Short mmCIF file of C-alpha atoms and ligand atoms in Angstrom, two decimals:
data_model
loop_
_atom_site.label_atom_id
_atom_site.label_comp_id
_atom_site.label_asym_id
_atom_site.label_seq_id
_atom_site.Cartn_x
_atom_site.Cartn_y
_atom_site.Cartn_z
CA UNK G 732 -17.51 2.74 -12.94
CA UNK G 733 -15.82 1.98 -16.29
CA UNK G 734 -13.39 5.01 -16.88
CA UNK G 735 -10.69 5.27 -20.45
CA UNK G 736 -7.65 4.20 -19.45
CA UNK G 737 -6.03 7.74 -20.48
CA UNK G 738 -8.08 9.41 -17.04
CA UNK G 739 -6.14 6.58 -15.07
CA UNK G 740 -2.87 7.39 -16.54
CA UNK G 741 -3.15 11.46 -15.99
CA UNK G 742 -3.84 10.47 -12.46
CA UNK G 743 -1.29 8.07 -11.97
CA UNK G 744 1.52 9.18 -13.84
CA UNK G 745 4.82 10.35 -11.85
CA UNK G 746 3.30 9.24 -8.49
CA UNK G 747 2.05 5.69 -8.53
CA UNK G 748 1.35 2.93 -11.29
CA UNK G 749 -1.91 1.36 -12.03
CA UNK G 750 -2.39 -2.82 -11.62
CA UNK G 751 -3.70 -4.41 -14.70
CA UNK G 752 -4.63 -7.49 -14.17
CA UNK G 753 -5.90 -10.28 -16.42
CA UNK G 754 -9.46 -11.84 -15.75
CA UNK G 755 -10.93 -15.38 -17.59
CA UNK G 756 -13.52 -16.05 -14.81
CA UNK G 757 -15.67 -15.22 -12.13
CA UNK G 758 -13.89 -16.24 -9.24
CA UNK G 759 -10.70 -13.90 -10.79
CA UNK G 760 -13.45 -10.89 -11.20
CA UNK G 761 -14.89 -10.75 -7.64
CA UNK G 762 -11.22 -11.46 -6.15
CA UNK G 763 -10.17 -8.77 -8.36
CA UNK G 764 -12.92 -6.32 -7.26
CA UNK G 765 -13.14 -7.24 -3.71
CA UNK G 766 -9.04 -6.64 -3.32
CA UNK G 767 -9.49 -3.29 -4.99
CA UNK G 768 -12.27 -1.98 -3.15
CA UNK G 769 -10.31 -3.43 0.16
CA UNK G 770 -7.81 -1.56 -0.93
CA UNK G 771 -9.36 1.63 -2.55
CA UNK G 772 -7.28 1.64 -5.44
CA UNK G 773 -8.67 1.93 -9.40
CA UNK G 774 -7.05 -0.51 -11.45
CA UNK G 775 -7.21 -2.00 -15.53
CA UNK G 776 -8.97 -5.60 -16.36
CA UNK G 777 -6.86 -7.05 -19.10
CA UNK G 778 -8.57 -9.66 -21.94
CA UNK G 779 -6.23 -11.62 -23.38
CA UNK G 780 -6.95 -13.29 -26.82
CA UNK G 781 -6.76 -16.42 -24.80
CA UNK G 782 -9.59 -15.36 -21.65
CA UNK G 783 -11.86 -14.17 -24.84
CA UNK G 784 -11.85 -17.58 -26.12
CA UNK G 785 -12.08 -19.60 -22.76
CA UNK G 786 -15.36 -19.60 -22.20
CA UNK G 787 -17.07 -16.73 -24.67
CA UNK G 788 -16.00 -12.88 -24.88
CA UNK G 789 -19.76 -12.33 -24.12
CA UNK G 790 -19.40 -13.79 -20.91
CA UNK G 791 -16.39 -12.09 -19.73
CA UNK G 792 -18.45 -8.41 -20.85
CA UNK G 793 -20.86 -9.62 -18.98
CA UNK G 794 -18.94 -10.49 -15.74
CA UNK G 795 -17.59 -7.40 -15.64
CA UNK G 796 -20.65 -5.39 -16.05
CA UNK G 797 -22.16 -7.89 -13.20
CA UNK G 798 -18.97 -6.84 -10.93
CA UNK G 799 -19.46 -3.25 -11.79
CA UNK G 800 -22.88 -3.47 -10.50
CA UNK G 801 -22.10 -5.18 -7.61
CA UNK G 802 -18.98 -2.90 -6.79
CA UNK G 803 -20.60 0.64 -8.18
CA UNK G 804 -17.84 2.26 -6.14
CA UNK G 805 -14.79 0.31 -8.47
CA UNK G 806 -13.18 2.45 -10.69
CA UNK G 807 -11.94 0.94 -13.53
CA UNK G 808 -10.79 0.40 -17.33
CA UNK G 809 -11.00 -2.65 -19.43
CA UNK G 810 -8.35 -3.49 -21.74
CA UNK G 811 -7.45 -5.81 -24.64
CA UNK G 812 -3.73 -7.58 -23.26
CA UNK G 813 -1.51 -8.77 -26.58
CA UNK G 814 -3.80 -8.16 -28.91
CA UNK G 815 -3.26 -8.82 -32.87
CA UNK G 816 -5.05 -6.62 -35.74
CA UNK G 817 -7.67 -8.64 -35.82
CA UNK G 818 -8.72 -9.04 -32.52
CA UNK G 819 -7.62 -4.93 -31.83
CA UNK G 820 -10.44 -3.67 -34.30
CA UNK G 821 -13.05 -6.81 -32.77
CA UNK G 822 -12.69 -4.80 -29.67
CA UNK G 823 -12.89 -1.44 -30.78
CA UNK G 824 -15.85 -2.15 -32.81
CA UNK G 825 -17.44 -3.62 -29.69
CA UNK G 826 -17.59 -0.59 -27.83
CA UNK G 827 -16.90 -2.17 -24.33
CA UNK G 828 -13.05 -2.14 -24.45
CA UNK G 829 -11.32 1.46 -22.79
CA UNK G 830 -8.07 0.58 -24.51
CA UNK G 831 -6.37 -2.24 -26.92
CA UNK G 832 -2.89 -3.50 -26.80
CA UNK G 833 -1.36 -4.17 -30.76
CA UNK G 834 1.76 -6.22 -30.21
CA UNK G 835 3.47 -6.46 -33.04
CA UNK G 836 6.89 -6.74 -31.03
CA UNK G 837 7.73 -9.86 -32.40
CA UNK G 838 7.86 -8.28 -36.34
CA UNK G 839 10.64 -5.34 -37.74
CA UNK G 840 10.28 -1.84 -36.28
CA UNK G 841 8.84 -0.80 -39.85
CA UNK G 842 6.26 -3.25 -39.95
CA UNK G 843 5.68 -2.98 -36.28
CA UNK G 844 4.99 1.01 -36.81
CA UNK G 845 2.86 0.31 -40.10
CA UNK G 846 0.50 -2.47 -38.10
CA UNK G 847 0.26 0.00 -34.61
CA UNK G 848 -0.31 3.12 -37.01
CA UNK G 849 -3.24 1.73 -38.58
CA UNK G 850 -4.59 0.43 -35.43
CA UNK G 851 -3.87 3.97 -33.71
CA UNK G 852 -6.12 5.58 -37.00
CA UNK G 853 -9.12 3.06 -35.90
CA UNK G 854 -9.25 3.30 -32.27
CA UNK G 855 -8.80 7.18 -32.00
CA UNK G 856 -12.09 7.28 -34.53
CA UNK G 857 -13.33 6.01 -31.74
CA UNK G 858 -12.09 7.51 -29.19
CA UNK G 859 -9.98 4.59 -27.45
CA UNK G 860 -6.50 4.83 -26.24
CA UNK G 861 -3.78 2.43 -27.80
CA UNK G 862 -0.86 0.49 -26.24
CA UNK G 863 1.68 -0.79 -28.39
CA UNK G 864 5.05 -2.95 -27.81
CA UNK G 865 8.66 -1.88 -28.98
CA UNK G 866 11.63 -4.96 -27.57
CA UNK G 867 10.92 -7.75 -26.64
CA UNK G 868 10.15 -9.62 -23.80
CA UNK G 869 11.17 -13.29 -23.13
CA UNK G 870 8.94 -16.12 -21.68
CA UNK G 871 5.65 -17.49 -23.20
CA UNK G 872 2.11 -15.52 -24.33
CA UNK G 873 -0.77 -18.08 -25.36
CA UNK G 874 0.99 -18.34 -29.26
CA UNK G 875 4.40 -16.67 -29.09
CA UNK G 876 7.00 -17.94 -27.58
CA UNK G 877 10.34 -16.06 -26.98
CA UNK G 878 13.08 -18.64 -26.22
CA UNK G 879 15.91 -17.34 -23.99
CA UNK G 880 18.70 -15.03 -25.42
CA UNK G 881 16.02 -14.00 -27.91
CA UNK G 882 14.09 -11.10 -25.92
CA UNK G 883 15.69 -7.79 -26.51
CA UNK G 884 15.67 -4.69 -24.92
CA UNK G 885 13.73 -1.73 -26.03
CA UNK G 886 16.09 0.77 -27.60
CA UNK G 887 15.69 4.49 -26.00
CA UNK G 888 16.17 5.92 -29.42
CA UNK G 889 13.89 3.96 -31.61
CA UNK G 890 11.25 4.43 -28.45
CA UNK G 891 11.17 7.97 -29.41
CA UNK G 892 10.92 7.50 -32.86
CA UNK G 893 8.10 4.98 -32.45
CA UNK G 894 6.13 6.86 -30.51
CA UNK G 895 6.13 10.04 -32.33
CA UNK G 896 5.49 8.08 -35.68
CA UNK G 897 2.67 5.54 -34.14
CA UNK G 898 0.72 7.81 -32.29
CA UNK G 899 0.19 5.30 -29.92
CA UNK G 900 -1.10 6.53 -26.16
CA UNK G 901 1.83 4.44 -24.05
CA UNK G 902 4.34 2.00 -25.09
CA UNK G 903 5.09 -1.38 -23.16
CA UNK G 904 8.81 -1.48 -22.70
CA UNK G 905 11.58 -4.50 -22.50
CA UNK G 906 13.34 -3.20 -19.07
CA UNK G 907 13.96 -6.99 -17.73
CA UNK G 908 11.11 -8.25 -17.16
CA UNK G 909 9.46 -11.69 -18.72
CA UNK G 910 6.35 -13.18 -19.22
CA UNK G 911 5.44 -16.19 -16.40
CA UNK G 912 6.85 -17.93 -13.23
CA UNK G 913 10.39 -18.00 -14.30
CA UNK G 914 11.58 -14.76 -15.08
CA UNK G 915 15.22 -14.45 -13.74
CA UNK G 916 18.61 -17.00 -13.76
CA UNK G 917 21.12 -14.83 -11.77
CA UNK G 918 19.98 -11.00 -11.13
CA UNK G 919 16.72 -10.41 -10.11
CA UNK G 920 16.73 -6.59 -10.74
CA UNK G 921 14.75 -4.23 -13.96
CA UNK G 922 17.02 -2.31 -15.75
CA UNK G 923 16.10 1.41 -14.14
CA UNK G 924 18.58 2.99 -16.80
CA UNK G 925 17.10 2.26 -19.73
CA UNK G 926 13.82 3.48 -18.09
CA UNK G 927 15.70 6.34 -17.05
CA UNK G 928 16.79 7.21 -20.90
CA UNK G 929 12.90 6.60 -22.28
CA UNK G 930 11.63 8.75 -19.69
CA UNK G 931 14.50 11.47 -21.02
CA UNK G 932 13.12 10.82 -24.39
CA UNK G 933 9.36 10.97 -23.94
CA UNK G 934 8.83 13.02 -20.43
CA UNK G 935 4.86 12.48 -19.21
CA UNK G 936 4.55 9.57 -21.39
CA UNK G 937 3.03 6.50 -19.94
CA UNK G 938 5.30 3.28 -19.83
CA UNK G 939 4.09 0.30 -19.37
CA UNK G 940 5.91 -3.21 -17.33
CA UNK G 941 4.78 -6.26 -19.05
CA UNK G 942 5.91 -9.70 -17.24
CA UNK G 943 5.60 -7.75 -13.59
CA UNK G 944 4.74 -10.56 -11.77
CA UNK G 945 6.54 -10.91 -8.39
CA UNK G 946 5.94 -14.97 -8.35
CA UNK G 947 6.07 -15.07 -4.72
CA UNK G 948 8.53 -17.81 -2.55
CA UNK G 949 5.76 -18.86 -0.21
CA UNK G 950 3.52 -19.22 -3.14
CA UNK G 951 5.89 -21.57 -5.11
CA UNK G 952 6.78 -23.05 -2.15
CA UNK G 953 3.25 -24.16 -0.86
CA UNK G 954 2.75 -25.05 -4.38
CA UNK G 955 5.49 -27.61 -4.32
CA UNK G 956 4.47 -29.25 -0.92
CA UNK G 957 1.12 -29.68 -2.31
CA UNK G 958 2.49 -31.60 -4.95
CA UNK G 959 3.64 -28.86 -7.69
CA UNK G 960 6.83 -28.94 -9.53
CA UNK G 961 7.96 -25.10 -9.96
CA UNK G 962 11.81 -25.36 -9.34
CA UNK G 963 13.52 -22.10 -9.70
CA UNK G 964 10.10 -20.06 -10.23
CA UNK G 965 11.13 -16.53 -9.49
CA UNK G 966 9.85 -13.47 -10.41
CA UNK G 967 10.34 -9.65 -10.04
CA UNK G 968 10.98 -7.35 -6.87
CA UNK G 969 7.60 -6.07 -5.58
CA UNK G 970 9.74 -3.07 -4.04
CA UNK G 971 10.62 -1.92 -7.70
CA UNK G 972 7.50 -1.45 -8.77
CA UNK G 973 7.10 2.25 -6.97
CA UNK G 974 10.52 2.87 -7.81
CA UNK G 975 9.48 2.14 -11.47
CA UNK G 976 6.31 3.86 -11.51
CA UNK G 977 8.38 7.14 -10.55
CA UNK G 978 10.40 6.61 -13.63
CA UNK G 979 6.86 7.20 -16.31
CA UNK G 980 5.95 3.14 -15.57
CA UNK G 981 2.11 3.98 -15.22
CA UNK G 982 0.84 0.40 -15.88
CA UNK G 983 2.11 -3.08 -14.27
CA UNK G 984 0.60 -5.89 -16.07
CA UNK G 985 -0.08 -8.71 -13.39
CA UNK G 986 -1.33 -12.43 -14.33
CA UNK G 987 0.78 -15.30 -13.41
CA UNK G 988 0.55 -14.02 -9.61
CA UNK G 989 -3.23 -14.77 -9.89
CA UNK G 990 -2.82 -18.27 -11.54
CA UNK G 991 -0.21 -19.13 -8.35
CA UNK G 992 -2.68 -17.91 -6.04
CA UNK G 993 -5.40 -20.42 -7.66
CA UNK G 994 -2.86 -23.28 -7.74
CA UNK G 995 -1.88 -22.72 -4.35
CA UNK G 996 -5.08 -23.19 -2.87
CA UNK G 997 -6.81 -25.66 -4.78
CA UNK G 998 -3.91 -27.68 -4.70
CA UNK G 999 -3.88 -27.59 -0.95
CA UNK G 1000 -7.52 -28.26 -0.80
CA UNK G 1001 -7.57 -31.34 -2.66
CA UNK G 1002 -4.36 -32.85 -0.99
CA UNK G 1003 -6.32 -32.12 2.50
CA UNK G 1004 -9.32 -32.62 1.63
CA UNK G 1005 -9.08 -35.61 -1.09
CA UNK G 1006 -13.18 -37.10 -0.72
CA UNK G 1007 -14.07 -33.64 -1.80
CA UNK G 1008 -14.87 -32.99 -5.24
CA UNK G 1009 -17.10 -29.73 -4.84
CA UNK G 1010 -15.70 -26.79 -6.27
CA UNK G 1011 -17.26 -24.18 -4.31
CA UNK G 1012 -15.21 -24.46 -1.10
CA UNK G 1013 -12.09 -23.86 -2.84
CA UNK G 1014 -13.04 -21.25 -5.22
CA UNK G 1015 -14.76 -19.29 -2.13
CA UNK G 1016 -11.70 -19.64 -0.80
CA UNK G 1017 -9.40 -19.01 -3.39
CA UNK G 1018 -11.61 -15.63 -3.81
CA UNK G 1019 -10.63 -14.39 -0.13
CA UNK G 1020 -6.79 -15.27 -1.02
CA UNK G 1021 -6.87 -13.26 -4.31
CA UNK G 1022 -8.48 -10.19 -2.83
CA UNK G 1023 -5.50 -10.14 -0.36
CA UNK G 1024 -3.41 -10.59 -2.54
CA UNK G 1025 -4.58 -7.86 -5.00
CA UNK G 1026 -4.75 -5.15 -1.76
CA UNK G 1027 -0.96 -6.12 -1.10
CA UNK G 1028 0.20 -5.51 -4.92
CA UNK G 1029 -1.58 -2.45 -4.96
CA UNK G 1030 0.07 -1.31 -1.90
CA UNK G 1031 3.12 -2.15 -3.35
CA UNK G 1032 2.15 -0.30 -6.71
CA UNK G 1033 1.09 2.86 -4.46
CA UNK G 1034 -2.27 2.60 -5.55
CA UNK G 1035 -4.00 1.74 -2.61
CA UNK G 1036 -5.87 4.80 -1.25
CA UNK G 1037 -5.82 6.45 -4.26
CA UNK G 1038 -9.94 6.01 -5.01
CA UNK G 1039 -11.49 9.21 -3.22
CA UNK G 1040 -8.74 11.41 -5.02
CA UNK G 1041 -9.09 9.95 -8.38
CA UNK G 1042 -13.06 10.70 -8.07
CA UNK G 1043 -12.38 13.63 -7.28
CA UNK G 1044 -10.59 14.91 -9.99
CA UNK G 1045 -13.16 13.37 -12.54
CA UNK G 1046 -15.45 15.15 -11.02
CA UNK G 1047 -17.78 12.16 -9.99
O1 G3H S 1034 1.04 -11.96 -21.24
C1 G3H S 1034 0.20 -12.82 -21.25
C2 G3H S 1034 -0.82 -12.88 -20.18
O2 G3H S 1034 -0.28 -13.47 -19.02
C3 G3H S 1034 -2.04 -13.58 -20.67
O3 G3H S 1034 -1.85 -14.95 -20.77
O4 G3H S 1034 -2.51 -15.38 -23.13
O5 G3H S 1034 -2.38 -17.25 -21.44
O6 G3H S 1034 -4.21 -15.56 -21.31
P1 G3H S 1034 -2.80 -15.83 -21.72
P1 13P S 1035 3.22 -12.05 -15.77
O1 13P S 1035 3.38 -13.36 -16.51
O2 13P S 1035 4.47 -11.64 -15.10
O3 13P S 1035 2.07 -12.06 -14.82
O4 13P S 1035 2.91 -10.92 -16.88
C1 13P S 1035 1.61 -10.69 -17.30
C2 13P S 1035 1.53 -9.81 -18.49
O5 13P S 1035 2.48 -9.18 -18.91
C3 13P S 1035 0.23 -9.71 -19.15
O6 13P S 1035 0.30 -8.95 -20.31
ZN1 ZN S 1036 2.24 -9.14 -21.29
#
């Protein structure tokens, strides 16, 4: 069941944060589902601008209506990740999307408010939540790159201000955190006080942890016997994210995990297995290894188990 991704967040918020993870096939969709059912916890599918144009956006809408089918007991909210202006109002006029993401971290504060304030005015006419960006995070996203010493912390202060002049229905935050498999040099650790001083600014108001990957060792390391070269891939503390999610963090965007899982295996597969060339083993494999996976973030994100309540309080 496709729910907004505000009923998620009144659930969650305070007690446990929701997974949002990032889809651009099949195989990721019925990993995705099967781990959450597993695991009974709802969670967000994030589009990126990138999964809309890997194949077709149709075909992602419709994999996702084809997994909602096929899991009616999923509860769910689909969600635009780092979208532009553009591609914000393609999504809101589609009708499919629960919630878009306008990043316009990477421009001033003024022009970032002006550009999420008129894409807060269109998706409220429509009734669809909004997630904007103030800081900003290092690492790559498909056509921005942040090079190290760039990224920036979000400011507590100018949080405040940006929400109450936005409008916007949670803001991702800078607490640490980058984008893909190499996220810290020395200290792997988010910074809990300035999450501490935005949640003192803008109590009940969801927060969101971009770049929450946890880039697993045994991952990376199976990875590089297989062949990889991922030297010094780390990523952040699983056993933060509760921690965070106490502290307003209601949403924990998750990607590069998944793409590690899919290396992983399929690199395994074809170093054991190197007459094969049918695709099917591995990805029904690969499938069985994301599901577990999923189950153990959630666990981690104190989701898991959360299903039966959540229907309960929408009444369903
Ligand atoms: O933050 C970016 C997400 O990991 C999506 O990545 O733009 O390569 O699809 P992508
Ligand atoms: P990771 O690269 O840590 O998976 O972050 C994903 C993300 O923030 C998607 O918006
Ligand atoms: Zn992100």
């Amino acid at each position: 069941m496709i729910v907004t991704t505000a009923q998620l967040f009144k659930h969650a918020y305070g007690k446990y944060a929701v997974g949002a993870y990032n889809i651009n096939n099949a195989e990721q969709a019925m990993g995705l589902f099967r781990g959450c059912i597993q695991s009974q916890a709802p969670f967000i599918i994030q589009i990126s601008k990138g999964a809309r144009k890997y194949t077709d956006k149709r075909m992602l809408e419709a994999i996702i209506r084809a997994a909602a089918e096929i899991f009616p007991d999923a509860i769910f909210a689909v969600h635009l990740d780092h979208g532009d202006e553009e591609t914000c109002y393609d999504c809101i006029k589609s009708g499919f999307y629960s919630s878009v993401m306008i990043d316009a971290s990477h421009e001033p504060f003024e022009k970032n408010i002006a550009i999420t304030k008129r894409v807060v005015e269109a998706a409220h006419a429509k009734g669809i939540s909004v997630e904007a960006e103030l800081g900003m995070l290092g690492g790559v996203e498909e056509d921005i790159k942040v090079e190290d010493g760039h990224a920036t912390l979000t400011n507590p202060v100018e949080a405040e201000q940006f929400v109450k002049r936005t409008g916007c229905d949670s803001l991702a935050c800078a607490i640490g955190t980058s984008h893909g498999a190499y996220k810290f040099k020395g200290r792997q650790s988010l910074h809990f006080d300035v999450l501490q001083k935005i949640k003192a600014l803008l109590p009940g108001f969801p927060l969101v942890m971009h770049g929450s990957s946890s880039v697993p060792k045994e991952e990376v390391d199976r990875i590089n016997a297989a062949g990889g070269k991922m030297p010094g891939a780390v990523g952040v503390d699983p056993n933060e994210y509760l921690p965070a999610a106490k502290l307003g963090v209601t949403k924990v965007n998750i990607d590069t995990d998944g793409r590690l899982v899919w290396t992983r295996v399929h690199r395994e597969f074809f170093r054991d297995k190197p007459s094969e060339f049918d695709f099917r083993p591995p990805g029904k494999i690969f499938m069985d290894e994301y599901a577990k996976f999923i189950a153990s973030r959630n666990d981690k994100l104190g989701s898991s188990g959360q299903l039966a309540d959540l229907r309960k309080s929408l009444g369903k």
